[in-house]
mmCIF file of C-alpha atoms in Angstrom:
data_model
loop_
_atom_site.group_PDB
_atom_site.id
_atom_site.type_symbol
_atom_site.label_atom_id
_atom_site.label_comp_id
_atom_site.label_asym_id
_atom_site.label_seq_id
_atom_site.Cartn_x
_atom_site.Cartn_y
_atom_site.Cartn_z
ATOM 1 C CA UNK A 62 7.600 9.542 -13.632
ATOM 2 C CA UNK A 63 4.470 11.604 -12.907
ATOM 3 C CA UNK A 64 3.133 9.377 -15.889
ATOM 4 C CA UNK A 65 4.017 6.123 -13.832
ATOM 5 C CA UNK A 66 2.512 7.611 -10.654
ATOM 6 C CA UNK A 67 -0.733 8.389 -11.955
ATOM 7 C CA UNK A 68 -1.006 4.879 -13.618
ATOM 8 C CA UNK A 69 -0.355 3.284 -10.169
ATOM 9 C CA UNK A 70 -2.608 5.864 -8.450
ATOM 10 C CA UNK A 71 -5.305 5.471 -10.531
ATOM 11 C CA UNK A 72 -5.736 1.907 -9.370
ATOM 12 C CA UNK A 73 -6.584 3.018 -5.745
ATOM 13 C CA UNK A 74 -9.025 6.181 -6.513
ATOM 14 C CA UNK A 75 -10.794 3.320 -8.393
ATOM 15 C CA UNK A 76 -10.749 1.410 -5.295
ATOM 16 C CA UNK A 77 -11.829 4.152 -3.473
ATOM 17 C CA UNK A 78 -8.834 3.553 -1.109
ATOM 18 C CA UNK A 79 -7.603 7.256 0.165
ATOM 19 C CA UNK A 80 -4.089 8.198 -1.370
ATOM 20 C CA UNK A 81 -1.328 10.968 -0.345
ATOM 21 C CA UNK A 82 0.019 12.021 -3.684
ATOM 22 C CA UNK A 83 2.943 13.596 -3.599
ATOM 23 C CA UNK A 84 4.584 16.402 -6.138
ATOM 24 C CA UNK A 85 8.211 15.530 -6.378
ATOM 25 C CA UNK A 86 9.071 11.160 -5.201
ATOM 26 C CA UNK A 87 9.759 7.918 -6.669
ATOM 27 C CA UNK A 88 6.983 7.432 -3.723
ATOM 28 C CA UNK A 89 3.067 7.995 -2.487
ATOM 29 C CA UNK A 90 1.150 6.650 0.781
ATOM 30 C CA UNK A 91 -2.290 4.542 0.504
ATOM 31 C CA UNK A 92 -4.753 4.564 3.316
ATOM 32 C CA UNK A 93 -5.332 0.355 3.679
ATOM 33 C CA UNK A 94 -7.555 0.892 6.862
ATOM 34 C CA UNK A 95 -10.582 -0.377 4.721
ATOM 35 C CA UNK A 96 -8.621 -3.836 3.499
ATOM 36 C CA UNK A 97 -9.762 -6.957 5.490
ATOM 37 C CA UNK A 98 -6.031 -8.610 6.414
ATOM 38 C CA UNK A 99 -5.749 -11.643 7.629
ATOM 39 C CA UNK A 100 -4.997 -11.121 11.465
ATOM 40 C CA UNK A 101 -2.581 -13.845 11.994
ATOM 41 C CA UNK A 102 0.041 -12.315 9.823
ATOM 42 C CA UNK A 103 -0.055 -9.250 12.576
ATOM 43 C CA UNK A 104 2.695 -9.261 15.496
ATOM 44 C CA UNK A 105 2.151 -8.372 18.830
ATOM 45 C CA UNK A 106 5.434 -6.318 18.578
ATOM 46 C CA UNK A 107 5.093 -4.621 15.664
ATOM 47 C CA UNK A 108 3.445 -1.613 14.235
ATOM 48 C CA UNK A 109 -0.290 -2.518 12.693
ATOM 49 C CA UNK A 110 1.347 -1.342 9.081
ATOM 50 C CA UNK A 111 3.961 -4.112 8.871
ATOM 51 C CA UNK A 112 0.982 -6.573 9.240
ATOM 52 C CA UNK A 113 -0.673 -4.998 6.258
ATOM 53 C CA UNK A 114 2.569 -4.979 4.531
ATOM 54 C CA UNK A 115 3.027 -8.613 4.769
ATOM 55 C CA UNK A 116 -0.532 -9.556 3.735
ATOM 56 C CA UNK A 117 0.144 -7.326 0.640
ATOM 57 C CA UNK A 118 3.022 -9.139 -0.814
ATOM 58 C CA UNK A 119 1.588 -12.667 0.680
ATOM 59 C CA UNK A 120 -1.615 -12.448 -0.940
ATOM 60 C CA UNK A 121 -1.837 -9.674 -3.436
ATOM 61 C CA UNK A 122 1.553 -9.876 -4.333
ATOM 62 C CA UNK A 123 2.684 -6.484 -4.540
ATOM 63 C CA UNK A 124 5.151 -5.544 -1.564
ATOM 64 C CA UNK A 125 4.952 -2.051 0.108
ATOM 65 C CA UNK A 126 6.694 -0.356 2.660
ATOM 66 C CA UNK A 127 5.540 0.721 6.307
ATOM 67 C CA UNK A 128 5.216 4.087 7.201
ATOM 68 C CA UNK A 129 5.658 3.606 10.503
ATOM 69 C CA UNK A 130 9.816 2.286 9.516
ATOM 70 C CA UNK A 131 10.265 5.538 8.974
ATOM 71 C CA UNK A 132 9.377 7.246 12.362
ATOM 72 C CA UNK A 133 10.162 6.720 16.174
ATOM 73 C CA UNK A 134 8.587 3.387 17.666
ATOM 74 C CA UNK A 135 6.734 5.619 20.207
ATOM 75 C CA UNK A 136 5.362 7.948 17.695
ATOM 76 C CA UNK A 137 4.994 4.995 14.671
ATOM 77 C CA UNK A 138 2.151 3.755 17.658
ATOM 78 C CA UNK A 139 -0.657 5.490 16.427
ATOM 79 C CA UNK A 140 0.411 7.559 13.158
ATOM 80 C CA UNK A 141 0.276 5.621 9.975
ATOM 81 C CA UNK A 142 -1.349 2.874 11.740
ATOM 82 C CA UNK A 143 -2.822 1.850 8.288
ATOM 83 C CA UNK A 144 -0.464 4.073 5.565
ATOM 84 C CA UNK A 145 1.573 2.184 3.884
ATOM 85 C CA UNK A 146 4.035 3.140 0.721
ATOM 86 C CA UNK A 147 3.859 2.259 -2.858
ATOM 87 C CA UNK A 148 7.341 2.865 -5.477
ATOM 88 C CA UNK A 149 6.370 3.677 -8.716
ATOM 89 C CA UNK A 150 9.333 4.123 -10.458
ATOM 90 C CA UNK A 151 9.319 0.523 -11.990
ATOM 91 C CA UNK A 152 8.991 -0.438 -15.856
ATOM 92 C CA UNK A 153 5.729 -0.413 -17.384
ATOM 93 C CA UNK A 154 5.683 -3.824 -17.655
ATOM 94 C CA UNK A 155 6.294 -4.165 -13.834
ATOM 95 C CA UNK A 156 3.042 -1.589 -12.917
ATOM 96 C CA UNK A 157 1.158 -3.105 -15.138
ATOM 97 C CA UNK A 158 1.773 -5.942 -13.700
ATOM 98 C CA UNK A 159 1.376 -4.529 -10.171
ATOM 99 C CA UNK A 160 -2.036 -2.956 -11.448
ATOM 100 C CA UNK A 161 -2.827 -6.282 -12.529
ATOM 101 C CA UNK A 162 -2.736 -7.716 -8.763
ATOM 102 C CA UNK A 163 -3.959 -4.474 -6.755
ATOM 103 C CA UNK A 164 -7.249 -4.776 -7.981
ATOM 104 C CA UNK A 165 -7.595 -8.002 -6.308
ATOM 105 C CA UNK A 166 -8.042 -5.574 -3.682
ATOM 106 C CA UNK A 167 -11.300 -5.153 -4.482
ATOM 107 C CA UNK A 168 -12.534 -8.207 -2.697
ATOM 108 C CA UNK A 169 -11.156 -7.653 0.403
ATOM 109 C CA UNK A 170 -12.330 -4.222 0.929
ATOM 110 C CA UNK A 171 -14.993 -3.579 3.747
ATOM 111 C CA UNK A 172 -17.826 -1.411 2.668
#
């Protein structure tokens, strides 16, 4: 696995987008804060990171999870406003294929 993470990793250090790597999870946290998202897939009622999330697997076609799921609505407000979480514990074939799409990142990132 810590093969597989560092594959999918590597594709957002090249980006320059921030990651939380962790030391032991099928898991790790990107910073997307820097990714221009189409605003109309954002809802009023939701936390910032679910916007992101759907623009992800709409556009880039990789789907992620919102960190903000996985705390309190009142604390989800602010924290992880732009975090969202990668798997990596897919087939090669599947990250490369992930890979493949992510760095179509690259053109929607503000400088």
């Amino acid at each position: 696995m810590l093969e597989r993470r560092d594959k999918l990793v590597k594709v957002f250090q090249d980006l320059g987008i921030p990651v939380a790597i962790p030391d032991g999870s099928y898991f790790f946290i990107a910073d997307m804060e820097r990714i221009k998202v189409d605003p109309s897939l954002f809802h009023p009622n939701e936390p910032h990171d679910y916007g992101i999330c759907r623009w992800l697997t709409q556009v880039i076609g990789v789907t992620a999870i919102p960190v903000s799921a996985f705390y309190e609505p009142a604390s989800a407000a602010n924290f992880g406003r732009s975090w969202v979480r990668f798997c990596f514990c897919k087939s090669d074939a599947t990250l490369d294929e992930a890979i493949r799409r992510l760095r179509k990142l690259s053109q929607f990132i503000e400088k």
